[in-house]
C-alpha cells in the first residue's frame, strides 16, 4: 500500500464539501491499496453549451483525485500542490456519471506523478490525464 495517511471515504468526501468539488458533486468512491477512484455527474454543472462533458470538468475530476492521492502519500504537516496537469479527451459523454481512476506513476520525497483515467458508464475510456504535484514541507 502506498498511502501514509489513514482516511475513510467519508473523511475524503468531507474535504471537498464546501468548494468546487462539492459543487460538482464529485464523490470519492473507492480507496484501494494503490489507487483512488471517484465519480462525477454529467449534468448542467459539468457540460459545455452543446451538452457534452466539459473538458475542464474532466480536469477538475482528475486534479481532485490526484491531489487527494498526493495528500494521502504525504506525512505530518506536508502539503501537496499541483505543478502541471494535462488531459487528452478521447470520447464524448452526454449523460450519466463518469468514473476517474487515479494511480501513481511516481511518488517521491519532493514530487509525485499521477495517471488519472476517466471512464463512462460503459467503461469506455473518455479522458486520460497526468498530474504532477510538489510535496512542500512546512516552513
C-alpha positions as CSV (number, residue, x, y, z in Angstrom):
1,X,0.0,0.0,0.0
2,X,1.3,3.5,-0.9
3,X,-0.8,5.5,1.5
4,X,0.9,7.1,4.5
5,X,-2.2,8.7,6.0
6,X,-5.2,6.9,7.3
7,X,-8.5,8.2,6.0
8,X,-12.0,7.0,5.3
9,X,-14.1,7.7,2.2
10,X,-16.4,9.8,4.4
11,X,-13.4,12.0,5.5
12,X,-12.1,12.4,2.0
13,X,-15.6,13.4,0.7
14,X,-15.9,15.9,3.6
15,X,-12.7,17.7,2.4
16,X,-14.4,18.8,-0.8
17,X,-17.9,19.5,0.6
18,X,-17.7,23.3,0.6
19,X,-15.7,24.0,-2.6
20,X,-15.7,23.2,-6.3
21,X,-15.5,19.5,-5.6
22,X,-18.8,19.6,-3.7
23,X,-20.4,22.0,-6.2
24,X,-19.7,19.5,-9.0
25,X,-20.8,16.5,-6.8
26,X,-17.5,14.7,-7.1
27,X,-17.7,11.7,-4.9
28,X,-14.7,9.6,-3.8
29,X,-16.0,6.1,-4.1
30,X,-13.1,3.7,-3.6
31,X,-9.6,3.7,-2.0
32,X,-7.6,0.6,-3.0
33,X,-4.1,-0.2,-1.8
34,X,-2.6,1.7,-4.8
35,X,-5.4,3.6,-6.4
36,X,-8.2,6.1,-5.7
37,X,-11.5,6.3,-7.5
38,X,-14.2,8.9,-7.7
39,X,-17.2,9.8,-9.8
40,X,-18.8,13.0,-11.2
41,X,-22.2,13.6,-12.8
42,X,-22.6,14.7,-16.4
43,X,-25.2,17.3,-16.0
44,X,-25.9,21.1,-16.3
45,X,-22.9,21.7,-13.9
46,X,-20.4,19.8,-15.9
47,X,-21.4,20.1,-19.5
48,X,-20.5,22.7,-22.1
49,X,-23.2,24.5,-24.1
50,X,-23.5,21.7,-26.6
51,X,-24.4,19.1,-23.9
52,X,-21.1,17.3,-23.8
53,X,-19.0,16.8,-20.7
54,X,-16.8,19.9,-20.5
55,X,-13.1,19.1,-20.8
56,X,-12.4,21.5,-17.8
57,X,-14.8,19.4,-15.6
58,X,-12.8,16.3,-16.5
59,X,-9.6,18.1,-15.5
60,X,-11.3,19.1,-12.2
61,X,-12.1,15.4,-11.5
62,X,-8.6,14.4,-12.4
63,X,-6.9,17.1,-10.3
64,X,-9.2,16.3,-7.4
65,X,-8.3,12.6,-7.4
66,X,-4.6,13.2,-7.9
67,X,-4.4,15.9,-5.2
68,X,-6.2,13.7,-2.7
69,X,-4.0,10.8,-3.6
70,X,-0.9,13.0,-3.2
71,X,-2.1,14.1,0.2
72,X,-2.6,10.5,1.3
73,X,1.0,9.8,0.3
74,X,2.4,12.7,2.4
75,X,3.1,12.9,6.1
76,X,2.6,15.3,9.0
77,X,2.2,18.9,8.0
78,X,3.4,18.4,4.5
79,X,1.2,19.9,1.7
80,X,0.8,18.7,-1.8
81,X,0.2,21.3,-4.6
82,X,-0.3,20.8,-8.3
83,X,2.5,21.8,-10.7
84,X,1.2,20.7,-14.0
85,X,-1.8,18.9,-15.5
86,X,-2.7,17.7,-19.0
87,X,-5.6,15.9,-20.4
88,X,-6.4,14.1,-23.6
89,X,-10.2,14.0,-24.3
90,X,-10.9,10.8,-26.2
91,X,-14.6,10.2,-26.2
92,X,-17.6,12.5,-25.7
93,X,-20.0,11.8,-22.8
94,X,-23.5,13.3,-22.7
95,X,-25.1,11.7,-19.6
96,X,-24.7,9.6,-16.5
97,X,-21.7,9.6,-14.2
98,X,-18.0,9.4,-15.2
99,X,-15.6,7.4,-13.1
100,X,-12.0,8.5,-12.5
101,X,-9.2,6.0,-11.6
102,X,-6.0,7.5,-10.2
103,X,-2.8,5.6,-10.0
104,X,0.7,6.6,-9.0
105,X,3.4,6.7,-11.7
106,X,6.0,8.2,-9.2
107,X,5.7,9.0,-5.5
108,X,8.9,10.7,-4.4
109,X,10.0,12.8,-1.5
110,X,9.6,16.1,-3.4
111,X,7.3,15.4,-6.3
112,X,4.7,13.0,-7.5
113,X,3.2,12.0,-10.8
114,X,-0.3,10.6,-11.1
115,X,-2.2,9.0,-14.0
116,X,-5.9,9.6,-14.0
117,X,-8.1,7.8,-16.5
118,X,-11.8,8.7,-16.8
119,X,-14.4,6.2,-18.0
120,X,-18.1,6.5,-19.0
121,X,-20.8,4.2,-17.6
122,X,-20.0,1.6,-20.3
123,X,-16.4,1.5,-19.0
124,X,-15.0,3.2,-22.2
125,X,-12.0,5.5,-21.8
126,X,-13.1,9.1,-22.2
127,X,-10.2,11.1,-20.9
128,X,-6.7,10.4,-19.8
129,X,-4.8,12.9,-17.6
130,X,-1.4,13.3,-15.9
131,X,-0.9,15.4,-12.8
132,X,2.5,16.4,-11.4
133,X,2.5,17.6,-7.8
134,X,5.1,19.0,-5.4
135,X,5.4,18.0,-1.8
136,X,6.0,21.0,0.4
137,X,7.4,20.8,3.9
138,X,6.2,23.4,6.5
139,X,8.3,26.4,6.8
